[in-house]
Short mmCIF file of C-alpha atoms in Angstrom, two decimals:
data_model
loop_
_atom_site.label_atom_id
_atom_site.label_comp_id
_atom_site.label_asym_id
_atom_site.label_seq_id
_atom_site.Cartn_x
_atom_site.Cartn_y
_atom_site.Cartn_z
CA UNK C 1 -12.88 3.65 16.78
CA UNK C 2 -10.81 1.26 14.58
CA UNK C 3 -7.07 1.17 14.17
CA UNK C 4 -7.05 3.09 10.66
CA UNK C 5 -8.85 5.95 12.30
CA UNK C 6 -6.58 5.94 15.27
CA UNK C 7 -3.55 5.95 12.92
CA UNK C 8 -4.64 8.92 11.11
CA UNK C 9 -3.96 10.92 14.23
CA UNK C 10 -0.15 10.06 14.26
CA UNK C 11 2.40 12.88 13.51
CA UNK C 12 3.95 10.45 10.77
CA UNK C 13 0.74 10.62 8.73
CA UNK C 14 1.35 14.27 8.05
CA UNK C 15 4.29 13.24 6.04
CA UNK C 16 3.00 9.80 4.63
CA UNK C 17 1.85 10.97 1.20
CA UNK C 18 4.70 13.49 0.54
CA UNK C 19 5.57 17.14 1.43
CA UNK C 20 3.55 18.49 4.43
CA UNK C 21 1.74 21.80 4.79
CA UNK C 22 1.45 22.34 8.44
CA UNK C 23 -0.58 25.37 9.80
CA UNK C 24 -0.47 27.14 12.98
CA UNK C 25 -3.36 29.35 14.64
CA UNK C 26 -3.86 30.60 18.19
CA UNK C 27 -6.73 28.91 20.12
CA UNK C 28 -9.30 31.39 21.26
CA UNK C 29 -8.65 33.97 18.59
CA UNK C 30 -11.07 35.50 18.21
CA UNK C 31 -12.97 32.93 20.07
CA UNK C 32 -12.82 29.15 20.72
CA UNK C 33 -15.80 28.62 18.49
CA UNK C 34 -14.38 30.25 15.50
CA UNK C 35 -11.11 28.32 16.47
CA UNK C 36 -12.95 25.00 16.22
CA UNK C 37 -14.27 25.91 12.72
CA UNK C 38 -11.10 27.20 11.46
CA UNK C 39 -9.14 24.16 12.43
CA UNK C 40 -11.74 22.07 10.26
CA UNK C 41 -11.38 24.63 7.56
CA UNK C 42 -7.69 24.14 7.42
CA UNK C 43 -8.01 20.42 7.55
CA UNK C 44 -10.66 20.34 4.56
CA UNK C 45 -8.43 22.82 2.55
CA UNK C 46 -5.50 20.34 2.73
CA UNK C 47 -3.46 21.12 5.97
CA UNK C 48 -1.76 17.78 6.71
CA UNK C 49 -1.20 18.76 10.48
CA UNK C 50 -2.32 21.63 12.53
CA UNK C 51 -0.49 23.38 15.37
CA UNK C 52 -2.87 24.66 18.06
CA UNK C 53 -1.31 27.52 20.04
CA UNK C 54 -2.15 27.65 23.74
CA UNK C 55 -2.05 31.26 24.47
CA UNK C 56 0.50 32.48 27.15
CA UNK C 57 0.85 36.11 28.70
CA UNK C 58 4.63 36.18 27.73
CA UNK C 59 5.19 34.27 24.56
CA UNK C 60 8.95 34.96 24.00
CA UNK C 61 9.20 33.32 20.67
CA UNK C 62 6.61 35.11 19.01
CA UNK C 63 6.31 38.39 16.98
CA UNK C 64 3.82 41.11 17.17
CA UNK C 65 1.13 39.18 15.17
CA UNK C 66 0.86 36.20 17.47
CA UNK C 67 1.59 38.28 20.46
CA UNK C 68 -1.49 40.15 19.65
CA UNK C 69 -3.43 36.88 18.88
CA UNK C 70 -2.60 35.58 22.35
CA UNK C 71 -3.84 38.68 24.01
CA UNK C 72 -7.13 38.52 22.12
CA UNK C 73 -7.41 34.90 23.11
CA UNK C 74 -6.80 35.30 26.80
CA UNK C 75 -9.18 38.17 26.86
CA UNK C 76 -11.90 35.88 25.02
CA UNK C 77 -11.30 33.32 27.98
CA UNK C 78 -9.24 30.74 26.17
CA UNK C 79 -7.83 28.93 29.19
CA UNK C 80 -6.42 25.46 28.97
CA UNK C 81 -9.54 23.59 30.15
CA UNK C 82 -11.65 25.37 27.68
CA UNK C 83 -9.22 24.71 24.95
CA UNK C 84 -9.28 20.94 25.69
CA UNK C 85 -12.95 21.13 25.46
CA UNK C 86 -12.91 22.81 22.20
CA UNK C 87 -10.55 20.23 20.88
CA UNK C 88 -12.80 17.53 21.94
CA UNK C 89 -15.43 19.00 19.79
CA UNK C 90 -12.96 19.35 16.86
CA UNK C 91 -12.14 15.56 17.19
CA UNK C 92 -15.79 14.69 16.18
CA UNK C 93 -14.99 15.47 12.73
CA UNK C 94 -11.26 16.16 12.12
CA UNK C 95 -8.84 13.24 12.11
CA UNK C 96 -5.59 14.89 10.81
CA UNK C 97 -2.60 14.92 13.19
CA UNK C 98 -2.78 17.93 15.69
CA UNK C 99 -0.27 19.12 18.08
CA UNK C 100 -0.07 21.89 20.76
CA UNK C 101 2.39 24.62 20.71
CA UNK C 102 2.83 26.44 24.05
CA UNK C 103 4.98 27.50 26.73
CA UNK C 104 6.43 25.54 29.81
CA UNK C 105 4.42 27.73 32.26
CA UNK C 106 0.70 26.65 31.13
CA UNK C 107 1.67 23.13 31.24
CA UNK C 108 3.08 23.32 34.60
CA UNK C 109 0.20 25.48 36.03
CA UNK C 110 -2.33 23.12 34.69
CA UNK C 111 -0.28 20.04 35.96
CA UNK C 112 1.86 18.04 33.53
CA UNK C 113 0.22 14.51 34.15
CA UNK C 114 -3.18 15.91 33.84
CA UNK C 115 -2.32 17.98 30.77
CA UNK C 116 -0.81 15.02 28.93
CA UNK C 117 -3.35 12.80 30.09
CA UNK C 118 -6.19 15.09 28.31
CA UNK C 119 -3.84 15.15 25.15
CA UNK C 120 -3.91 11.25 25.17
CA UNK C 121 -7.62 11.26 25.31
CA UNK C 122 -8.02 13.69 22.44
CA UNK C 123 -5.21 12.12 20.36
CA UNK C 124 -3.13 15.19 20.59
CA UNK C 125 0.08 13.50 19.64
CA UNK C 126 2.63 16.19 19.83
CA UNK C 127 3.81 19.41 21.65
CA UNK C 128 6.14 22.18 20.72
CA UNK C 129 7.59 24.27 23.57
CA UNK C 130 9.71 27.06 22.31
CA UNK C 131 10.88 28.28 25.70
CA UNK C 132 12.40 24.81 26.62
CA UNK C 133 16.02 24.08 25.64
CA UNK C 134 16.67 20.66 24.26
CA UNK C 135 18.82 20.01 27.26
CA UNK C 136 15.85 20.66 29.56
CA UNK C 137 13.31 18.65 27.56
CA UNK C 138 13.43 15.93 30.19
CA UNK C 139 11.37 18.21 32.35
CA UNK C 140 8.32 16.99 30.42
CA UNK C 141 9.30 14.28 28.10
CA UNK C 142 8.92 11.24 30.34
CA UNK C 143 5.37 12.05 31.28
CA UNK C 144 4.40 13.09 27.62
CA UNK C 145 5.93 9.94 26.18
CA UNK C 146 3.86 7.97 28.75
CA UNK C 147 0.80 9.48 27.36
CA UNK C 148 1.87 8.98 23.78
CA UNK C 149 2.70 12.58 23.22
CA UNK C 150 5.96 13.38 21.35
CA UNK C 151 7.98 16.47 22.33
CA UNK C 152 9.10 18.06 19.07
CA UNK C 153 12.58 19.31 18.78
CA UNK C 154 13.43 22.73 17.17
CA UNK C 155 16.60 23.21 15.46
CA UNK C 156 17.76 26.85 14.48
CA UNK C 157 20.60 28.24 12.30
CA UNK C 158 22.54 28.81 15.66
CA UNK C 159 22.16 25.35 16.83
CA UNK C 160 25.48 24.36 15.15
CA UNK C 161 27.38 21.83 17.22
CA UNK C 162 24.19 20.69 19.00
CA UNK C 163 22.50 19.68 15.63
CA UNK C 164 23.63 16.08 15.91
CA UNK C 165 22.61 15.62 19.53
CA UNK C 166 19.13 17.22 18.83
CA UNK C 167 18.62 15.54 15.29
CA UNK C 168 19.66 12.05 16.48
CA UNK C 169 17.08 12.13 19.56
CA UNK C 170 14.32 13.75 17.63
CA UNK C 171 10.90 12.01 17.16
CA UNK C 172 7.79 12.99 15.24
CA UNK C 173 9.28 15.69 13.09
CA UNK C 174 11.87 18.40 13.59
CA UNK C 175 10.91 21.81 13.56
CA UNK C 176 13.80 23.77 11.63
CA UNK C 177 13.55 27.40 12.33
CA UNK C 178 14.40 29.45 9.24
CA UNK C 179 15.63 32.66 10.46
CA UNK C 180 16.99 34.26 13.70
CA UNK C 181 14.65 36.08 15.77
CA UNK C 182 11.04 35.63 16.51
CA UNK C 183 7.82 34.37 14.35
CA UNK C 184 6.61 36.71 11.87
CA UNK C 185 6.37 37.27 7.88
CA UNK C 186 9.50 37.92 6.27
CA UNK C 187 9.89 39.28 2.75
CA UNK C 188 13.12 36.98 2.24
CA UNK C 189 14.55 34.13 3.90
CA UNK C 190 18.42 34.32 3.64
CA UNK C 191 19.46 31.34 5.88
CA UNK C 192 21.18 28.44 4.01
CA UNK C 193 18.16 26.21 4.67
CA UNK C 194 19.23 23.52 2.31
CA UNK C 195 22.60 23.25 3.98
CA UNK C 196 20.97 23.16 7.38
CA UNK C 197 18.44 20.53 6.32
CA UNK C 198 21.26 18.38 4.80
CA UNK C 199 23.20 18.52 8.00
CA UNK C 200 20.26 17.33 10.00
CA UNK C 201 19.48 14.56 7.68
CA UNK C 202 22.99 13.20 8.32
CA UNK C 203 21.77 12.14 11.79
CA UNK C 204 18.08 11.30 11.32
CA UNK C 205 15.32 9.91 9.13
CA UNK C 206 12.64 12.09 10.97
CA UNK C 207 10.91 14.49 8.74
CA UNK C 208 12.14 18.16 8.65
CA UNK C 209 9.67 20.88 8.27
CA UNK C 210 10.70 24.60 8.08
CA UNK C 211 8.89 27.36 9.97
CA UNK C 212 9.29 31.08 10.84
CA UNK C 213 8.77 33.54 8.13
CA UNK C 214 7.09 31.64 5.30
CA UNK C 215 3.96 33.51 4.02
CA UNK C 216 3.74 33.25 0.14
CA UNK C 217 3.35 30.29 -1.91
CA UNK C 218 6.77 30.87 -3.63
CA UNK C 219 8.46 30.70 -0.13
CA UNK C 220 6.48 27.73 0.86
CA UNK C 221 7.68 25.97 -2.47
CA UNK C 222 11.18 26.88 -1.99
CA UNK C 223 11.25 25.62 1.65
CA UNK C 224 9.43 22.46 0.76
CA UNK C 225 11.78 21.71 -1.96
CA UNK C 226 14.80 21.30 0.38
CA UNK C 227 12.86 19.64 3.33
CA UNK C 228 9.79 17.65 4.08
CA UNK C 229 7.28 20.41 4.68
CA UNK C 230 6.49 23.98 5.36
CA UNK C 231 5.14 25.54 8.54
CA UNK C 232 2.95 28.69 8.38
CA UNK C 233 1.82 30.67 11.50
CA UNK C 234 1.89 34.36 11.43
CA UNK C 235 0.38 34.70 7.77
CA UNK C 236 -2.60 32.51 9.02
CA UNK C 237 -3.13 34.49 12.21
CA UNK C 238 -2.97 37.68 10.24
CA UNK C 239 -5.86 36.36 8.02
CA UNK C 240 -7.95 35.48 11.27
CA UNK C 241 -6.86 39.07 12.60
CA UNK C 242 -8.33 40.78 9.56
CA UNK C 243 -11.53 38.79 9.39
CA UNK C 244 -12.16 37.93 12.82
CA UNK C 245 -15.14 35.57 13.12
CA UNK C 246 -15.71 35.42 9.47
CA UNK C 247 -12.33 34.18 8.02
CA UNK C 248 -13.51 30.66 6.67
CA UNK C 249 -13.43 31.66 3.03
CA UNK C 250 -10.08 33.52 3.27
CA UNK C 251 -8.43 31.01 5.34
CA UNK C 252 -9.55 28.07 3.18
CA UNK C 253 -8.27 29.84 0.02
CA UNK C 254 -4.99 30.59 1.54
CA UNK C 255 -4.42 27.11 2.85
CA UNK C 256 -5.24 25.59 -0.50
CA UNK C 257 -2.91 27.91 -2.28
CA UNK C 258 -0.01 26.89 0.23
CA UNK C 259 -0.74 23.26 0.19
CA UNK C 260 -0.67 23.39 -3.71
CA UNK C 261 2.67 25.21 -3.56
CA UNK C 262 4.09 22.53 -1.23
CA UNK C 263 2.97 19.67 -3.39
CA UNK C 264 4.49 21.40 -6.41
CA UNK C 265 7.83 21.00 -4.90
CA UNK C 266 7.87 17.33 -4.94
#
């Protein structure tokens, strides 16, 4: 494996050519074979980075759509070892940046050192942990960093006086939460995202991508216009929920449309 190939896995590469489109899906929904296929479909359709959700029985940050996906995935046998094995197959053909999104419990149960060692072997360069407050990220940050894995920081509209602290310490990219509450499609995003991103940018040069509630191309374009990229999860998971093991075409069309919208914001 040459250096150029290795560099393609770096989180920074997602933002190297302009505004990034980041997609999320739940590993194991409807099954791990489909997940492996869908990650490649998303990459081929223009996704700059894919967040792979490791399902957990109590996903406190998730709305109904991703909760249902987590339940389906767990029933299908999407345990952590099996997910790592799936990513190993994905890495045979997919070289875009990949990160995990999960909760502290699956990492602890698996064993943090073992977990991040497998991430390193598979060029998983980041992890997002919604139930871990910034003040507690030291719980996993050192062992993750030793394996070359970045703990991605989240900043929400309620972060307020903590924004400087979180932003100045951030690496990889900042996950900017657009709205209060859990994940899910929203008809309208009313938060002053431009103001929030401007505040974050006072303290860091790390890219800022906006997630929670984005579903339509117009929303993606509007969010990308004031940030470095748009993150879409629930809308993608809904497509997979609707089509099951035959979501390839619908998923590819959707990702292409969203990537085009993000690029048009440049």
